[in-house]
Tab-separated table of N, CA and C in Angstrom:
chain	number	residue	atom	x	y	z
A	259	MET	N	0.841	-1.160	0.002
A	259	MET	CA	0.000	0.001	0.001
A	259	MET	C	0.892	1.239	-0.004
A	260	LYS	N	0.612	2.140	-0.932
A	260	LYS	CA	1.411	3.356	-1.037
A	260	LYS	C	0.520	4.569	-0.773
A	261	LEU	N	1.123	5.601	-0.227
A	261	LEU	CA	0.447	6.884	-0.083
A	261	LEU	C	0.917	7.792	-1.210
A	262	ALA	N	-0.020	8.476	-1.843
A	262	ALA	CA	0.341	9.435	-2.882
A	262	ALA	C	1.112	10.592	-2.245
A	263	ASP	N	1.879	11.285	-3.053
A	263	ASP	CA	2.635	12.439	-2.540
A	263	ASP	C	1.712	13.535	-2.030
A	264	ASN	N	0.591	13.731	-2.715
A	264	ASN	CA	-0.367	14.754	-2.337
A	264	ASN	C	-1.678	14.076	-1.946
A	265	ILE	N	-1.942	13.959	-0.653
A	265	ILE	CA	-3.148	13.304	-0.160
A	265	ILE	C	-4.279	14.319	-0.059
A	266	TYR	N	-5.400	14.004	-0.671
A	266	TYR	CA	-6.605	14.832	-0.496
A	266	TYR	C	-7.262	14.413	0.808
A	267	THR	N	-7.767	15.377	1.561
A	267	THR	CA	-8.451	15.061	2.808
A	267	THR	C	-9.401	16.165	3.181
A	268	ASP	N	-10.419	15.802	3.957
A	268	ASP	CA	-11.309	16.789	4.532
A	268	ASP	C	-11.092	16.861	6.050
A	269	ILE	N	-10.053	16.190	6.508
A	269	ILE	CA	-9.699	16.170	7.914
A	269	ILE	C	-8.650	17.260	8.147
A	270	GLU	N	-8.824	18.013	9.225
A	270	GLU	CA	-7.833	19.022	9.553
A	270	GLU	C	-6.467	18.333	9.725
A	271	LYS	N	-5.455	18.889	9.126
A	271	LYS	CA	-4.131	18.252	9.155
A	271	LYS	C	-3.481	18.525	10.515
A	272	ASN	N	-3.772	17.631	11.447
A	272	ASN	CA	-3.244	17.707	12.799
A	272	ASN	C	-2.913	16.291	13.254
A	273	LYS	N	-2.877	16.074	14.560
A	273	LYS	CA	-2.522	14.753	15.097
A	273	LYS	C	-3.489	13.671	14.624
A	274	GLN	N	-4.792	14.010	14.526
A	274	GLN	CA	-5.778	13.026	14.079
A	274	GLN	C	-5.464	12.556	12.660
A	275	PHE	N	-5.134	13.474	11.785
A	275	PHE	CA	-4.792	13.143	10.401
A	275	PHE	C	-3.496	12.338	10.359
A	276	GLU	N	-2.487	12.789	11.093
A	276	GLU	CA	-1.204	12.077	11.120
A	276	GLU	C	-1.382	10.653	11.673
A	277	LYS	N	-2.278	10.490	12.647
A	277	LYS	CA	-2.541	9.156	13.206
A	277	LYS	C	-3.116	8.233	12.136
A	278	LYS	N	-4.008	8.746	11.304
A	278	LYS	CA	-4.585	7.946	10.231
A	278	LYS	C	-3.522	7.563	9.196
A	279	LEU	N	-2.658	8.494	8.840
A	279	LEU	CA	-1.571	8.170	7.904
A	279	LEU	C	-0.640	7.122	8.509
A	280	ASP	N	-0.399	7.215	9.816
A	280	ASP	CA	0.433	6.236	10.507
A	280	ASP	C	-0.223	4.855	10.487
A	281	MET	N	-1.550	4.819	10.703
A	281	MET	CA	-2.260	3.542	10.644
A	281	MET	C	-2.156	2.920	9.255
A	282	ILE	N	-2.205	3.756	8.224
A	282	ILE	CA	-2.102	3.252	6.851
A	282	ILE	C	-0.718	2.651	6.626
A	283	THR	N	0.321	3.373	6.995
A	283	THR	CA	1.674	2.871	6.725
A	283	THR	C	2.009	1.639	7.557
A	284	LYS	N	1.452	1.567	8.776
A	284	LYS	CA	1.711	0.407	9.641
A	284	LYS	C	0.698	-0.712	9.457
A	285	LYS	N	-0.328	-0.425	8.626
A	285	LYS	CA	-1.408	-1.389	8.362
A	285	LYS	C	-2.079	-1.842	9.657
A	286	LYS	N	-2.409	-0.861	10.474
A	286	LYS	CA	-3.117	-1.094	11.742
A	286	LYS	C	-4.460	-0.398	11.649
A	287	TYR	N	-5.433	-0.931	12.374
A	287	TYR	CA	-6.787	-0.371	12.322
A	287	TYR	C	-7.312	-0.208	13.732
A	288	SER	N	-7.779	1.003	14.063
A	288	SER	CA	-8.394	1.181	15.386
A	288	SER	C	-9.665	2.016	15.320
A	289	VAL	N	-9.755	2.946	14.377
A	289	VAL	CA	-10.970	3.751	14.232
A	289	VAL	C	-11.408	3.702	12.763
A	290	PRO	N	-12.704	3.722	12.540
A	290	PRO	CA	-13.172	3.649	11.141
A	290	PRO	C	-12.887	4.956	10.381
A	291	PHE	N	-12.401	4.802	9.168
A	291	PHE	CA	-12.243	5.930	8.251
A	291	PHE	C	-12.176	5.381	6.837
A	292	TYR	N	-12.318	6.257	5.875
A	292	TYR	CA	-12.394	5.866	4.470
A	292	TYR	C	-11.179	6.369	3.703
A	293	VAL	N	-10.804	5.602	2.691
A	293	VAL	CA	-9.714	6.008	1.819
A	293	VAL	C	-10.184	5.972	0.372
A	294	VAL	N	-9.607	6.861	-0.417
A	294	VAL	CA	-9.842	6.885	-1.869
A	294	VAL	C	-8.568	6.378	-2.494
A	295	THR	N	-8.710	5.409	-3.397
A	295	THR	CA	-7.527	4.832	-4.050
A	295	THR	C	-7.624	4.996	-5.562
A	296	LEU	N	-6.466	4.939	-6.195
A	296	LEU	CA	-6.465	4.768	-7.641
A	296	LEU	C	-7.052	3.395	-7.907
A	297	PRO	N	-7.533	3.108	-9.099
A	297	PRO	CA	-8.187	1.826	-9.356
A	297	PRO	C	-7.290	0.636	-9.037
A	298	VAL	N	-7.794	-0.254	-8.209
A	298	VAL	CA	-7.088	-1.482	-7.881
A	298	VAL	C	-7.254	-2.484	-9.013
A	299	PHE	N	-8.412	-2.445	-9.630
A	299	PHE	CA	-8.701	-3.327	-10.755
A	299	PHE	C	-8.548	-2.539	-12.048
A	300	SER	N	-8.759	-3.149	-13.178
A	300	SER	CA	-8.467	-2.502	-14.455
A	300	SER	C	-9.586	-1.597	-14.961
A	301	TYR	N	-10.569	-1.331	-14.155
A	301	TYR	CA	-11.668	-0.475	-14.590
A	301	TYR	C	-11.931	0.577	-13.519
A	302	GLY	N	-12.576	1.639	-13.910
A	302	GLY	CA	-12.907	2.708	-12.971
A	302	GLY	C	-11.836	3.773	-12.931
A	303	LEU	N	-12.174	4.875	-12.263
A	303	LEU	CA	-11.230	5.978	-12.116
A	303	LEU	C	-10.670	6.032	-10.706
A	304	LEU	N	-11.548	5.977	-9.713
A	304	LEU	CA	-11.159	6.004	-8.307
A	304	LEU	C	-12.072	5.048	-7.554
A	305	GLU	N	-11.589	4.566	-6.418
A	305	GLU	CA	-12.395	3.650	-5.600
A	305	GLU	C	-12.376	4.119	-4.156
A	306	ILE	N	-13.475	3.856	-3.448
A	306	ILE	CA	-13.603	4.218	-2.034
A	306	ILE	C	-13.688	2.936	-1.220
A	307	TYR	N	-12.871	2.850	-0.171
A	307	TYR	CA	-12.900	1.705	0.741
A	307	TYR	C	-12.905	2.191	2.173
A	308	GLU	N	-13.587	1.469	3.049
A	308	GLU	CA	-13.336	1.671	4.458
A	308	GLU	C	-11.972	1.025	4.704
A	309	PHE	N	-11.091	1.711	5.409
A	309	PHE	CA	-9.702	1.273	5.474
A	309	PHE	C	-9.547	-0.184	5.896
A	310	HIS	N	-10.357	-0.641	6.848
A	310	HIS	CA	-10.194	-2.016	7.324
A	310	HIS	C	-10.387	-3.043	6.225
A	311	GLU	N	-11.149	-2.698	5.169
A	311	GLU	CA	-11.337	-3.619	4.048
A	311	GLU	C	-9.994	-3.946	3.379
A	312	LEU	N	-9.121	-2.962	3.276
A	312	LEU	CA	-7.845	-3.156	2.586
A	312	LEU	C	-6.877	-4.008	3.403
A	313	LEU	N	-7.202	-4.262	4.660
A	313	LEU	CA	-6.348	-5.101	5.505
A	313	LEU	C	-6.727	-6.569	5.420
A	314	GLN	N	-7.794	-6.881	4.701
A	314	GLN	CA	-8.221	-8.277	4.548
A	314	GLN	C	-7.248	-9.013	3.625
A	315	ASP	N	-7.195	-10.334	3.790
A	315	ASP	CA	-6.286	-11.178	3.009
A	315	ASP	C	-6.451	-10.979	1.508
A	316	TYR	N	-7.692	-10.784	1.052
A	316	TYR	CA	-7.951	-10.640	-0.369
A	316	TYR	C	-7.119	-9.512	-0.971
A	317	TYR	N	-7.016	-8.391	-0.256
A	317	TYR	CA	-6.284	-7.232	-0.772
A	317	TYR	C	-4.801	-7.280	-0.467
A	318	SER	N	-4.384	-8.102	0.481
A	318	SER	CA	-2.953	-8.141	0.822
A	318	SER	C	-2.113	-8.624	-0.352
A	319	SER	N	-2.671	-9.468	-1.203
A	319	SER	CA	-1.934	-9.919	-2.389
A	319	SER	C	-1.808	-8.814	-3.435
A	320	MET	N	-2.603	-7.770	-3.314
A	320	MET	CA	-2.587	-6.651	-4.257
A	320	MET	C	-1.931	-5.418	-3.648
A	321	ASP	N	-1.235	-5.604	-2.555
A	321	ASP	CA	-0.699	-4.492	-1.780
A	321	ASP	C	0.111	-3.510	-2.613
A	322	ASP	N	0.902	-3.996	-3.542
A	322	ASP	CA	1.734	-3.104	-4.361
A	322	ASP	C	0.923	-2.315	-5.388
A	323	ARG	N	-0.326	-2.715	-5.636
A	323	ARG	CA	-1.183	-2.011	-6.608
A	323	ARG	C	-2.088	-0.979	-5.945
A	324	ILE	N	-2.094	-0.908	-4.629
A	324	ILE	CA	-3.007	-0.004	-3.927
A	324	ILE	C	-2.284	1.299	-3.618
A	325	GLU	N	-2.773	2.393	-4.238
A	325	GLU	CA	-2.219	3.716	-3.951
A	325	GLU	C	-3.332	4.599	-3.410
A	326	ILE	N	-3.151	5.065	-2.186
A	326	ILE	CA	-4.151	5.888	-1.503
A	326	ILE	C	-3.921	7.350	-1.865
A	327	VAL	N	-4.994	7.995	-2.357
A	327	VAL	CA	-4.904	9.393	-2.768
A	327	VAL	C	-5.787	10.304	-1.929
A	328	GLY	N	-6.637	9.722	-1.066
A	328	GLY	CA	-7.518	10.528	-0.228
A	328	GLY	C	-7.885	9.825	1.054
A	329	VAL	N	-8.149	10.619	2.105
A	329	VAL	CA	-8.521	10.109	3.426
A	329	VAL	C	-9.661	10.958	3.976
A	330	SER	N	-10.706	10.299	4.483
A	330	SER	CA	-11.847	11.006	5.057
A	330	SER	C	-12.419	10.201	6.223
A	331	ASP	N	-13.057	10.901	7.144
A	331	ASP	CA	-13.718	10.230	8.265
A	331	ASP	C	-15.031	9.587	7.869
A	332	THR	N	-15.653	10.079	6.783
A	332	THR	CA	-16.980	9.581	6.406
A	332	THR	C	-17.007	9.172	4.936
A	333	ARG	N	-17.964	8.332	4.590
A	333	ARG	CA	-18.125	7.911	3.186
A	333	ARG	C	-18.550	9.112	2.321
A	334	ASP	N	-19.455	9.934	2.839
A	334	ASP	CA	-19.866	11.131	2.084
A	334	ASP	C	-18.674	12.052	1.858
A	335	GLY	N	-17.819	12.176	2.865
A	335	GLY	CA	-16.607	12.988	2.707
A	335	GLY	C	-15.703	12.415	1.633
A	336	ALA	N	-15.587	11.075	1.587
A	336	ALA	CA	-14.764	10.412	0.566
A	336	ALA	C	-15.350	10.661	-0.817
A	337	LYS	N	-16.681	10.650	-0.935
A	337	LYS	CA	-17.312	10.934	-2.229
A	337	LYS	C	-16.985	12.357	-2.685
A	338	LYS	N	-16.987	13.299	-1.753
A	338	LYS	CA	-16.636	14.681	-2.083
A	338	LYS	C	-15.184	14.762	-2.526
A	339	LEU	N	-14.311	14.005	-1.862
A	339	LEU	CA	-12.903	13.992	-2.272
A	339	LEU	C	-12.752	13.464	-3.694
A	340	VAL	N	-13.516	12.443	-4.042
A	340	VAL	CA	-13.477	11.908	-5.410
A	340	VAL	C	-13.836	13.006	-6.409
A	341	MET	N	-14.882	13.762	-6.101
A	341	MET	CA	-15.269	14.862	-6.992
A	341	MET	C	-14.152	15.900	-7.098
A	342	ASP	N	-13.548	16.238	-5.962
A	342	ASP	CA	-12.452	17.220	-5.970
A	342	ASP	C	-11.260	16.723	-6.789
A	343	ILE	N	-10.909	15.456	-6.610
A	343	ILE	CA	-9.773	14.881	-7.342
A	343	ILE	C	-10.054	14.887	-8.844
A	344	LEU	N	-11.266	14.483	-9.227
A	344	LEU	CA	-11.617	14.434	-10.652
A	344	LEU	C	-11.637	15.841	-11.252
A	345	GLU	N	-12.173	16.801	-10.517
A	345	GLU	CA	-12.192	18.188	-11.009
A	345	GLU	C	-10.783	18.713	-11.190
A	346	ASP	N	-9.903	18.477	-10.205
A	346	ASP	CA	-8.515	18.939	-10.320
A	346	ASP	C	-7.807	18.262	-11.491
A	347	HIS	N	-8.017	16.961	-11.657
A	347	HIS	CA	-7.392	16.226	-12.766
A	347	HIS	C	-7.899	16.755	-14.111
A	348	LEU	N	-9.186	16.991	-14.196
A	348	LEU	CA	-9.765	17.508	-15.437
A	348	LEU	C	-9.218	18.894	-15.742
A	349	ASP	N	-9.077	19.748	-14.718
A	349	ASP	CA	-8.508	21.080	-14.932
A	349	ASP	C	-7.057	20.996	-15.434
A	350	GLN	N	-6.289	20.054	-14.895
A	350	GLN	CA	-4.878	19.948	-15.264
A	350	GLN	C	-4.665	19.244	-16.603
A	351	GLU	N	-5.406	18.172	-16.842
A	351	GLU	CA	-5.151	17.332	-18.016
A	351	GLU	C	-6.132	17.577	-19.166
A	352	GLY	N	-7.308	18.074	-18.861
A	352	GLY	CA	-8.295	18.303	-19.889
A	352	GLY	C	-9.152	17.096	-20.237
A	353	VAL	N	-8.754	15.901	-19.713
A	353	VAL	CA	-9.503	14.667	-19.938
A	353	VAL	C	-9.500	13.852	-18.658
A	354	LEU	N	-10.501	12.983	-18.504
A	354	LEU	CA	-10.548	12.083	-17.347
A	354	LEU	C	-9.973	10.747	-17.756
A	355	GLN	N	-8.671	10.662	-17.764
A	355	GLN	CA	-7.994	9.423	-18.150
A	355	GLN	C	-6.721	9.303	-17.339
A	356	TRP	N	-6.523	8.143	-16.744
A	356	TRP	CA	-5.293	7.896	-15.968
A	356	TRP	C	-4.276	7.256	-16.889
A	357	PRO	N	-3.006	7.463	-16.588
A	357	PRO	CA	-1.968	6.863	-17.439
A	357	PRO	C	-2.044	5.365	-17.489
């Protein structure tokens, strides 16, 4: 599991946010939160997971393919992050297409 260089979040960047990033890098889970990832499978643009889902055995074999680009406390917040990421990408690239 990788963290993108620029993480989108709706969480104030303080100890709470740093704790979530630490949980991601250490693959530990204690409080529920959501992550936005680049597509793990060959379809779609972005995906939303509750973080604990990515700790299941099914995803551990795909660990090197999982890149987290957003973190939110709520699913609705994660949906908003997806919209923000897509809008920023569209503004920069002019198209909604990942490399």
